[in-house]
Short mmCIF file of C-alpha atoms in Angstrom, two decimals:
data_model
loop_
_atom_site.label_atom_id
_atom_site.label_comp_id
_atom_site.label_asym_id
_atom_site.label_seq_id
_atom_site.Cartn_x
_atom_site.Cartn_y
_atom_site.Cartn_z
CA MET A 1 114.16 95.74 34.38
CA SER A 2 110.81 96.34 33.17
CA THR A 3 109.97 96.32 29.81
CA LEU A 4 107.72 98.22 27.13
CA LEU A 5 104.47 95.65 27.92
CA ASP A 6 105.36 95.82 31.91
CA PHE A 7 103.98 99.54 31.77
CA PRO A 8 100.02 100.30 32.66
CA ASP A 9 98.29 100.01 29.49
CA GLU A 10 98.13 104.02 29.50
CA ILE A 11 100.96 104.38 29.30
CA ALA A 12 102.22 101.59 27.02
CA ALA A 13 99.36 103.36 24.28
CA ARG A 14 100.89 106.42 24.24
CA ILE A 15 104.27 105.12 23.19
CA VAL A 16 102.39 103.10 20.79
CA ASN A 17 100.97 106.02 19.61
CA PHE A 18 103.65 108.41 19.39
CA VAL A 19 105.56 105.31 17.58
CA GLY A 20 102.34 105.96 14.69
CA PHE A 21 102.62 104.92 11.41
CA PRO A 22 104.45 103.05 9.90
CA GLY A 23 106.58 102.35 12.55
CA ILE A 24 103.30 100.59 14.05
CA LEU A 25 103.70 97.98 10.83
CA SER A 26 106.76 96.46 12.97
CA LEU A 27 105.90 96.78 16.58
CA HIS A 28 103.12 94.15 15.21
CA GLN A 29 105.32 91.89 14.42
CA VAL A 30 107.14 91.85 17.81
CA CYS A 31 105.37 89.18 19.27
CA HIS A 32 102.18 88.50 20.18
CA ASP A 33 101.52 90.22 23.57
CA LEU A 34 102.55 93.39 22.21
CA ARG A 35 100.54 92.95 18.79
CA ASN A 36 97.58 91.66 21.00
CA PHE A 37 97.88 94.98 22.80
CA ILE A 38 98.42 96.97 19.95
CA ASP A 39 94.55 95.19 18.09
CA ASP A 40 93.25 96.12 21.58
CA THR A 41 93.92 100.21 21.27
CA LYS A 42 92.97 100.40 17.89
CA PRO A 43 94.72 103.37 16.60
CA ASP A 44 93.53 105.33 13.65
CA TRP A 45 95.96 106.03 11.30
CA LYS A 46 93.93 108.23 9.03
CA LEU A 47 95.93 107.19 5.90
CA ASP A 48 95.65 110.14 3.37
CA SER A 49 95.83 107.68 0.05
CA LEU A 50 97.82 104.25 0.19
CA ASN A 51 99.60 103.17 -3.24
CA ILE A 52 101.09 100.36 -4.40
CA ILE A 53 103.91 99.61 -7.16
CA PHE A 54 105.17 96.68 -8.11
CA SER A 55 108.33 96.74 -10.52
CA ARG A 56 111.37 94.19 -10.96
CA GLU A 57 112.96 94.61 -8.16
CA ASP A 58 110.86 95.19 -5.01
CA ILE A 59 107.46 96.47 -4.62
CA ILE A 60 106.86 99.98 -2.61
CA ILE A 61 104.10 100.31 -0.30
CA ARG A 62 103.60 104.55 -0.67
CA CYS A 63 100.89 105.86 2.41
CA ILE A 64 100.20 110.04 2.05
CA GLN A 65 99.39 110.69 5.90
CA ASN A 66 98.91 114.15 7.46
CA GLN A 67 100.44 116.15 4.24
CA LYS A 68 103.50 113.81 4.74
CA SER A 69 104.49 110.60 2.37
CA TYR A 70 105.66 106.85 3.94
CA THR A 71 107.66 104.63 1.81
CA ILE A 72 108.07 100.76 2.24
CA LYS A 73 109.62 98.38 0.33
CA TYR A 74 109.62 95.25 -0.03
CA GLU A 75 111.84 92.34 -1.49
CA ILE A 76 109.90 91.20 -4.94
CA SER A 77 109.40 87.58 -3.17
CA ASP A 78 107.78 89.21 0.21
CA GLN A 79 104.17 89.21 -1.91
CA ASN A 80 103.68 87.84 2.41
CA GLY A 81 105.12 90.93 4.13
CA LEU A 82 103.87 93.46 1.80
CA LEU A 83 99.87 91.20 2.93
CA ARG A 84 100.30 90.97 6.22
CA ASP A 85 101.32 94.74 6.28
CA LEU A 86 98.25 95.25 4.33
CA GLY A 87 95.72 93.33 6.06
CA THR A 88 97.41 95.86 9.45
CA CYS A 89 96.91 98.74 7.68
CA MET A 90 93.47 98.76 6.35
CA LYS A 91 92.64 97.34 10.19
CA PHE A 92 93.94 100.47 11.71
CA GLN A 93 91.98 102.50 8.96
CA LYS A 94 89.02 103.81 10.24
CA SER A 95 88.22 106.81 7.78
CA ALA A 96 87.86 106.25 4.13
CA LEU A 97 91.00 106.38 1.45
CA LYS A 98 91.16 109.44 -0.54
CA THR A 99 93.03 107.19 -3.73
CA PHE A 100 94.02 102.99 -3.67
CA THR A 101 96.29 102.96 -6.16
CA ILE A 102 97.69 99.53 -7.68
CA ILE A 103 100.29 99.81 -10.59
CA GLY A 104 102.99 97.84 -12.02
CA GLN A 105 104.09 95.06 -13.22
CA ILE A 106 101.77 92.65 -11.10
CA PRO A 107 101.81 89.29 -10.36
CA GLU A 108 99.28 87.56 -11.72
CA ASP A 109 97.56 86.03 -8.28
CA PHE A 110 98.75 88.84 -6.42
CA HIS A 111 94.25 90.27 -7.80
CA LEU A 112 92.81 86.81 -5.57
CA LYS A 113 95.37 86.97 -2.41
CA LEU A 114 94.52 90.89 -2.12
CA GLY A 115 90.85 90.62 -2.41
CA GLY A 116 91.36 87.76 0.49
CA THR A 117 93.10 90.82 2.51
CA ILE A 118 91.85 93.75 2.78
CA ARG A 119 88.03 95.23 3.47
CA THR A 120 88.71 98.83 3.02
CA LYS A 121 86.44 102.21 2.62
CA THR A 122 88.35 103.86 -0.45
CA GLN A 123 87.02 106.63 -2.91
CA LYS A 124 88.80 106.38 -5.89
CA LEU A 125 90.45 102.92 -6.90
CA ASN A 126 92.78 103.21 -10.04
CA LEU A 127 93.94 99.59 -10.71
CA GLN A 128 95.93 98.01 -13.50
CA VAL A 129 94.54 94.75 -14.44
CA GLU A 130 94.93 92.34 -17.58
CA ASN A 131 91.71 90.35 -17.43
CA GLN A 132 87.66 90.36 -16.02
CA ASP A 133 88.60 87.87 -13.15
CA GLN A 134 91.73 90.23 -11.28
CA ILE A 135 88.78 93.12 -11.01
CA LEU A 136 86.73 90.70 -9.58
CA HIS A 137 88.65 89.40 -6.69
CA ILE A 138 88.97 93.79 -6.55
CA LEU A 139 86.78 95.50 -6.76
CA PRO A 140 84.60 92.95 -3.55
CA CYS A 141 87.05 94.76 -1.19
CA PHE A 142 85.81 98.04 -1.35
CA ASN A 143 82.74 99.47 0.51
CA SER A 144 80.70 100.43 -2.66
CA ASP A 145 78.68 102.85 -0.42
CA VAL A 146 82.13 105.20 -0.51
CA LEU A 147 83.76 104.50 -4.02
CA LYS A 148 83.39 106.84 -6.22
CA ASP A 149 85.57 107.16 -9.08
CA VAL A 150 87.05 103.68 -10.07
CA ASP A 151 90.05 103.97 -12.66
CA LEU A 152 90.84 100.68 -15.10
CA SER A 153 94.28 100.74 -16.92
CA ASP A 154 95.51 97.86 -19.03
CA ALA A 155 98.62 96.19 -16.92
CA SER A 156 99.05 93.96 -20.09
CA ARG A 157 101.69 96.91 -22.66
CA GLY A 158 100.10 94.73 -24.84
CA PRO A 159 97.99 96.34 -28.08
CA ILE A 160 96.32 99.07 -27.39
CA GLU A 161 92.80 98.37 -28.74
CA LYS A 162 92.84 95.00 -26.74
CA SER A 163 90.02 93.78 -25.17
CA ILE A 164 88.33 93.39 -21.92
CA LYS A 165 85.49 91.59 -20.71
CA ILE A 166 83.14 93.31 -17.90
CA ASP A 167 80.04 91.46 -17.78
CA LYS A 168 80.69 90.25 -14.08
CA VAL A 169 81.83 92.90 -13.22
CA VAL A 170 79.24 95.27 -14.59
CA GLU A 171 77.06 93.13 -12.18
CA LEU A 172 79.03 94.17 -9.00
CA GLU A 173 77.61 97.06 -6.47
CA GLN A 174 80.85 99.04 -6.43
CA TRP A 175 80.68 99.10 -10.26
CA LYS A 176 77.05 100.33 -10.49
CA LYS A 177 77.15 102.93 -7.73
CA ALA A 178 80.57 104.20 -8.92
CA ARG A 179 80.22 107.43 -10.45
CA ASN A 180 82.81 108.54 -12.25
CA LEU A 181 84.38 105.41 -14.51
CA SER A 182 87.83 105.34 -16.65
CA ILE A 183 88.83 102.59 -18.56
CA SER A 184 92.31 102.75 -20.17
CA CYS A 185 91.19 100.03 -22.53
CA PHE A 186 88.57 99.10 -25.21
CA LEU A 187 85.68 97.20 -23.89
CA THR A 188 84.19 93.88 -25.36
CA PHE A 189 80.67 94.93 -23.31
CA LEU A 190 78.94 97.60 -21.08
CA SER A 191 75.94 98.27 -19.34
CA SER A 192 74.13 100.79 -18.29
CA SER A 193 75.00 102.51 -14.42
CA THR A 194 74.26 104.92 -12.17
CA PHE A 195 77.75 107.04 -13.23
CA ARG A 196 78.13 110.11 -13.85
CA LYS A 197 81.34 110.20 -16.46
CA LEU A 198 82.79 107.87 -17.47
CA THR A 199 85.94 107.24 -19.40
CA TYR A 200 87.91 105.23 -22.29
CA LYS A 201 91.65 106.03 -23.03
CA SER A 202 93.47 105.02 -25.53
CA ILE A 203 91.14 105.61 -28.84
CA ASP A 204 92.86 107.21 -31.42
CA ASP A 205 90.49 107.45 -34.66
CA SER A 206 87.21 110.01 -34.28
CA ARG A 207 86.76 108.69 -37.68
CA PHE A 208 84.22 105.81 -36.25
CA LEU A 209 82.76 107.84 -33.82
CA SER A 210 81.75 110.91 -36.55
CA GLU A 211 80.13 107.98 -38.67
CA SER A 212 78.29 106.57 -36.15
CA LEU A 213 77.23 108.88 -33.86
CA GLY A 214 76.40 111.49 -36.47
CA PRO A 215 77.57 115.11 -36.50
CA PHE A 216 79.36 116.59 -34.15
CA TYR A 217 79.94 119.83 -32.19
CA THR A 218 82.54 121.62 -31.88
CA ASP A 219 83.33 124.40 -29.04
CA PRO A 220 85.53 127.20 -30.63
CA TYR A 221 87.50 127.43 -27.09
CA GLU A 222 87.88 123.41 -27.14
CA PRO A 223 89.52 123.04 -31.09
CA HIS A 224 90.21 119.31 -29.85
CA GLU A 225 87.05 118.45 -28.49
CA LEU A 226 84.60 116.67 -29.98
CA ASN A 227 80.81 116.62 -28.28
CA TRP A 228 77.54 115.11 -29.24
CA TYR A 229 74.44 115.18 -27.32
CA PHE A 230 71.77 112.54 -27.02
CA ARG A 231 68.21 112.91 -25.41
CA TYR A 232 67.76 110.32 -22.19
CA PRO A 233 64.08 109.54 -22.82
CA ASN A 234 61.09 111.27 -20.18
CA SER A 235 64.20 113.30 -18.79
CA GLU A 236 65.48 116.48 -18.69
CA GLU A 237 69.20 115.41 -18.94
CA CYS A 238 71.12 113.97 -21.84
CA LEU A 239 74.34 111.91 -22.71
CA ARG A 240 77.67 114.12 -23.66
CA ILE A 241 79.86 111.87 -25.02
CA ILE A 242 83.25 114.15 -25.69
CA TRP A 243 85.97 112.72 -27.43
CA THR A 244 89.36 114.09 -27.47
CA SER A 245 92.23 114.06 -29.68
CA ASP A 246 95.02 115.45 -27.18
CA TYR A 247 94.55 112.26 -24.85
CA GLN A 248 92.28 110.59 -27.21
CA VAL A 249 89.74 110.01 -24.67
CA ILE A 250 86.68 108.79 -24.84
CA VAL A 251 84.22 110.18 -22.51
CA PHE A 252 80.84 109.97 -21.44
CA GLN A 253 79.11 112.13 -19.57
CA LYS A 254 75.31 113.29 -18.03
CA GLU A 255 74.78 116.60 -18.06
CA ARG A 256 71.40 118.47 -17.76
CA VAL A 257 69.67 119.51 -20.74
CA ASP A 258 69.10 123.43 -20.16
CA GLU A 259 73.39 122.88 -20.00
CA MET A 260 74.07 122.62 -23.04
CA PRO A 261 75.26 124.81 -25.81
CA ASP A 262 72.68 126.50 -27.50
CA GLU A 263 74.83 125.44 -31.00
CA ALA A 264 75.16 121.70 -30.52
CA ALA A 265 72.65 119.29 -31.80
CA LEU A 266 70.65 117.29 -29.29
CA GLN A 267 69.46 114.08 -30.75
CA ASN A 268 67.35 111.22 -29.92
CA MET B 1 117.92 126.60 53.44
CA SER B 2 116.06 130.12 54.39
CA VAL B 3 114.12 131.93 51.80
CA GLU B 4 116.75 134.67 51.24
CA ASN B 5 119.57 131.81 49.78
CA ALA B 6 116.71 130.16 47.38
CA PRO B 7 117.94 130.69 43.45
CA VAL B 8 116.30 133.45 41.44
CA VAL B 9 113.17 132.78 40.30
CA ASP B 10 112.76 134.51 36.46
CA VAL B 11 108.52 135.19 36.86
CA ASP B 12 106.45 136.96 37.61
CA GLU B 13 106.83 138.82 41.45
CA ALA B 14 102.79 139.84 41.20
CA ALA B 15 101.61 136.57 39.84
CA ILE B 16 104.15 134.37 42.76
CA PRO B 17 103.75 136.11 46.33
CA VAL B 18 107.17 136.38 48.52
CA GLU B 19 106.39 133.76 50.80
CA LYS B 20 105.17 130.77 47.44
CA LYS B 21 109.27 130.72 47.11
CA MET B 22 109.64 127.86 49.14
CA TYR B 23 111.92 124.99 48.91
CA TYR B 24 111.01 121.22 50.43
CA ARG B 25 112.95 117.96 51.27
CA PHE B 26 112.27 115.07 49.44
CA GLU B 27 114.02 111.45 49.99
CA SER B 28 114.28 108.50 48.02
CA ASN B 29 114.22 105.17 48.97
CA ASP B 30 117.56 104.62 48.69
CA LYS B 31 118.19 107.65 51.02
CA LYS B 32 119.02 110.41 48.40
CA GLU B 33 117.89 113.73 49.50
CA PHE B 34 116.80 116.63 47.56
CA ARG B 35 115.66 120.11 48.18
CA VAL B 36 113.20 120.96 45.15
CA SER B 37 111.42 124.31 45.22
CA GLU B 38 107.80 124.74 45.42
CA LEU B 39 107.48 126.37 41.84
CA ALA B 40 109.22 123.12 40.45
CA ILE B 41 106.55 120.75 42.61
CA GLN B 42 104.09 121.92 40.88
CA GLN B 43 105.31 120.52 37.69
CA SER B 44 103.84 117.22 39.79
CA GLU B 45 100.46 116.39 40.44
CA THR B 46 101.02 114.12 43.30
CA LEU B 47 103.57 116.01 45.09
CA ASN B 48 101.88 119.20 44.58
CA ARG B 49 99.26 117.74 46.60
CA LEU B 50 101.18 116.65 49.18
CA VAL B 51 102.82 119.20 50.29
CA GLU B 52 99.48 121.44 50.38
CA ALA B 53 97.85 118.44 52.19
CA MET B 54 101.03 119.02 54.72
CA GLY B 55 101.16 122.56 55.19
CA TYR B 56 104.43 122.77 56.30
CA THR B 57 106.46 126.12 57.21
CA SER B 58 110.08 127.15 56.12
CA GLU B 59 110.64 125.62 59.37
CA ASP B 60 109.13 122.91 59.10
CA VAL B 61 110.75 121.98 56.21
CA GLU B 62 114.43 121.97 57.98
CA ASN B 63 113.04 120.38 61.63
CA LYS B 64 110.61 117.89 60.23
CA PRO B 65 112.59 114.26 57.93
CA ALA B 66 112.72 114.78 54.64
CA ILE B 67 109.17 113.49 52.80
CA ALA B 68 109.85 110.01 51.73
CA ILE B 69 109.40 109.00 47.84
CA GLU B 70 109.87 105.13 49.07
CA ASN B 71 109.25 103.30 45.66
CA ILE B 72 111.50 105.63 43.36
CA ASP B 73 115.92 105.48 43.60
CA GLY B 74 117.84 108.68 43.69
CA LYS B 75 119.60 108.33 40.12
CA THR B 76 115.95 108.48 38.87
CA LEU B 77 114.68 111.30 41.36
CA LYS B 78 117.89 113.29 40.12
CA LEU B 79 116.58 113.14 36.56
CA VAL B 80 113.09 114.01 37.67
CA PHE B 81 113.80 116.48 39.95
CA GLN B 82 116.40 118.63 37.73
CA TRP B 83 113.17 118.48 34.66
CA CYS B 84 111.14 120.03 37.61
CA GLU B 85 113.57 122.66 37.64
CA HIS B 86 114.09 123.73 34.49
CA HIS B 87 110.03 123.47 33.42
CA LYS B 88 108.64 125.43 36.60
CA GLY B 89 106.46 128.10 35.61
CA GLU B 90 105.65 126.55 32.97
CA ALA B 91 101.83 125.62 31.53
CA ILE B 92 100.91 121.83 32.50
CA PRO B 93 99.64 120.34 29.74
CA VAL B 94 95.75 118.84 30.27
CA ASP B 95 95.32 115.26 30.76
CA ASP B 96 92.57 114.07 29.67
CA GLY B 97 93.68 110.66 28.95
CA SER B 98 94.13 111.24 25.19
CA VAL B 99 97.34 111.00 23.87
CA PRO B 100 98.75 114.61 22.70
CA LYS B 101 99.36 114.37 18.42
CA ILE B 102 102.57 116.36 18.78
CA VAL B 103 105.13 116.55 21.03
CA GLU B 104 108.92 118.41 20.46
CA ILE B 105 111.43 117.32 23.00
CA PRO B 106 113.10 119.75 23.87
CA GLU B 107 116.95 119.99 23.23
CA PHE B 108 117.26 120.34 27.36
CA ASP B 109 114.98 117.28 27.49
CA ALA B 110 116.99 115.56 25.27
CA LYS B 111 119.85 116.02 26.75
CA LEU B 112 118.50 114.62 30.08
CA MET B 113 117.15 111.94 28.80
CA ASP B 114 120.29 111.18 27.11
CA ILE B 115 120.62 108.08 29.27
CA ASP B 116 120.34 103.69 29.18
CA ASN B 117 117.19 102.53 28.14
CA GLY B 118 116.55 101.25 31.58
CA LEU B 119 116.97 104.46 33.33
CA LEU B 120 114.47 105.56 30.78
CA PHE B 121 111.99 102.90 31.99
CA LYS B 122 112.32 104.31 35.31
CA LEU B 123 111.85 108.18 34.13
CA ILE B 124 108.70 107.20 32.71
CA TRP B 125 107.26 105.02 35.77
CA ALA B 126 108.58 107.91 37.88
CA ALA B 127 106.43 110.45 35.68
CA ASP B 128 103.32 108.26 35.43
CA TYR B 129 103.85 107.78 39.31
CA LEU B 130 103.89 111.56 40.19
CA ASN B 131 101.92 112.85 37.66
CA ILE B 132 104.08 114.88 35.87
CA VAL B 133 102.61 115.00 32.97
CA GLN B 134 104.95 116.75 30.42
CA LEU B 135 107.58 114.63 31.67
CA LEU B 136 105.27 111.66 30.79
CA ASN B 137 104.71 113.31 27.23
CA VAL B 138 108.34 113.72 26.11
CA SER B 139 109.71 110.45 27.65
CA CYS B 140 107.07 108.94 26.14
CA LYS B 141 107.80 110.13 23.15
CA LYS B 142 111.41 109.62 23.59
CA VAL B 143 111.33 105.45 23.65
CA ALA B 144 108.58 105.80 20.57
CA ASN B 145 111.46 107.73 19.14
CA MET B 146 113.67 104.69 19.75
CA ALA B 147 110.90 102.52 17.55
CA GLN B 148 111.59 104.23 13.65
CA GLY B 149 113.31 103.05 11.30
CA LYS B 150 113.95 99.38 13.51
CA THR B 151 112.91 95.57 12.02
CA PRO B 152 111.45 93.37 14.67
CA ALA B 153 114.22 91.64 15.74
CA GLN B 154 115.50 95.07 16.50
CA LEU B 155 112.75 96.27 18.14
CA ARG B 156 112.36 92.81 20.68
CA ARG B 157 116.54 94.23 21.89
CA VAL B 158 115.25 97.97 22.27
CA TYR B 159 111.97 96.91 24.59
CA LEU B 160 113.84 93.56 25.73
CA LEU B 161 110.64 92.01 24.71
CA PRO B 162 110.71 88.19 23.66
CA SER B 163 109.96 86.89 19.92
CA ASP B 164 106.72 84.62 19.86
CA GLU B 165 109.18 81.19 19.55
CA GLU B 166 111.08 82.53 23.15
CA ASP B 167 107.56 83.70 25.18
CA GLU B 168 105.89 79.88 23.67
CA ALA B 169 108.85 78.13 25.17
CA ALA B 170 108.94 80.18 28.18
CA LYS B 171 105.52 79.55 28.46
CA ARG B 172 105.61 75.62 28.42
CA ALA B 173 108.44 75.92 30.75
CA ALA B 174 106.55 77.73 33.19
CA GLN B 175 103.54 75.71 32.73
CA GLU B 176 106.06 72.61 32.99
CA ALA B 177 107.56 73.94 36.47
CA GLN B 178 104.11 74.08 37.84
CA ASP B 179 102.83 71.06 36.73
CA PRO B 180 105.06 68.06 35.98
CA ARG B 181 102.64 65.49 35.98
CA ALA B 182 101.15 67.37 32.90
CA ARG B 183 104.22 66.20 31.14
CA GLU B 184 104.92 63.31 32.52
CA VAL B 185 100.81 61.83 31.54
CA GLU B 186 102.00 63.78 27.11
CA GLU B 187 105.15 61.41 28.04
CA GLU B 188 102.90 58.99 28.14
CA PHE B 189 100.59 59.13 25.73
CA GLU B 190 103.01 60.01 22.55
CA GLU B 191 104.92 56.49 23.93
CA ARG B 192 101.62 55.19 24.01
CA LYS B 193 100.84 56.38 20.07
CA ARG B 194 103.90 54.99 18.83
CA GLN B 195 103.65 51.46 20.11
CA GLY B 196 100.08 51.79 18.24
CA GLY B 197 97.65 51.19 20.86
CA ASN B 198 94.46 52.50 20.46
CA SER B 199 93.14 53.59 23.84
CA PHE B 200 94.96 55.55 26.65
CA PHE B 201 92.35 55.21 28.39
#
């Protein structure tokens, strides 16, 4: 009796492609020959997004492909299984992912292990971290020419004003090239980069902002937003700092001077 | 079978001339005979070319021996021709070697393929050999669907594949069967190592 691998290559390839994602992940573990065969056929999964969600009981990979959502569940102890499948996922993902998310109760050593497993083209990274080292493990896995948005948030669920060092992170190509950076905790150090927009979350007191930044401008239609404008030396662009009381978010954004509201003051 | 006795073919009369409605006789490798309408045969690129090349008249079909299909058995060929008769006159997808993105399995095909894996795999072989593109699509899709939601261990049973360990054991056994001396040398080497000998040669 013939088996799957006795078929001519084009038939076996047809079947493997019909199996598609996520069935190929299991197929890939069946045996050497099938694994080699799948590797040779180099399927392109065209995933849109990949999310890894840690909870107390389990780990979930949630993928969006072709507007369909797929969920793969792992025991919390089966980090190796998760990493193996993530490696396979990334191997067969030729197009760029729109988003890559890692959130939840992430085990301390996971960032290091993941950093050794994946290389990916992704436009937006959502990452929960507790310290700089974790960012340093993960961020270099992302192709800096593709990564546009980096959203870092605090995984520790500790005090809101926790600080995190990013003095080494800012040296990374990925950080320098990202256009939108969003950070939900205070930073003790920040250097300039080519960002268009930088967001900090959980800043709940506007007083110290107006003390240090001077008089602000408020658009009558956006009464919850305080705005400051600073001119860049020898440039048609200015730095707009926005603090939103609704979300307790502060945003740094580059804008053109001629797009400023007339009533707002431009500080030097 | 005469042209008059042929079942009614539900297609546009103008598009298919009357003389096209003829039958051919085929024989499987276990000597089962089948009569298949010419329109159904068109689903198989291989058979269609064959009958065109033979240029049989209705009389030839009856008088000459049935066309032998050497490497397909009667049970499989029956399924193939049932499929072809059901789908006769339907457009044949262009097979450019790429895998079609969406393949739906119609109810008729699902019932036809409600068979054991061995027969299903034979059906795929036959569809490939006879170049019946859409039958190849649906049968491969059916095999692919069998993989959904299964663990690697379950997949080994479905696809009749060995685990890595079994595979290695089988390869070792085959190697040993081929070269018994290699095993002896290995054993001797292990024995010398145990005895603390420094040099084997």
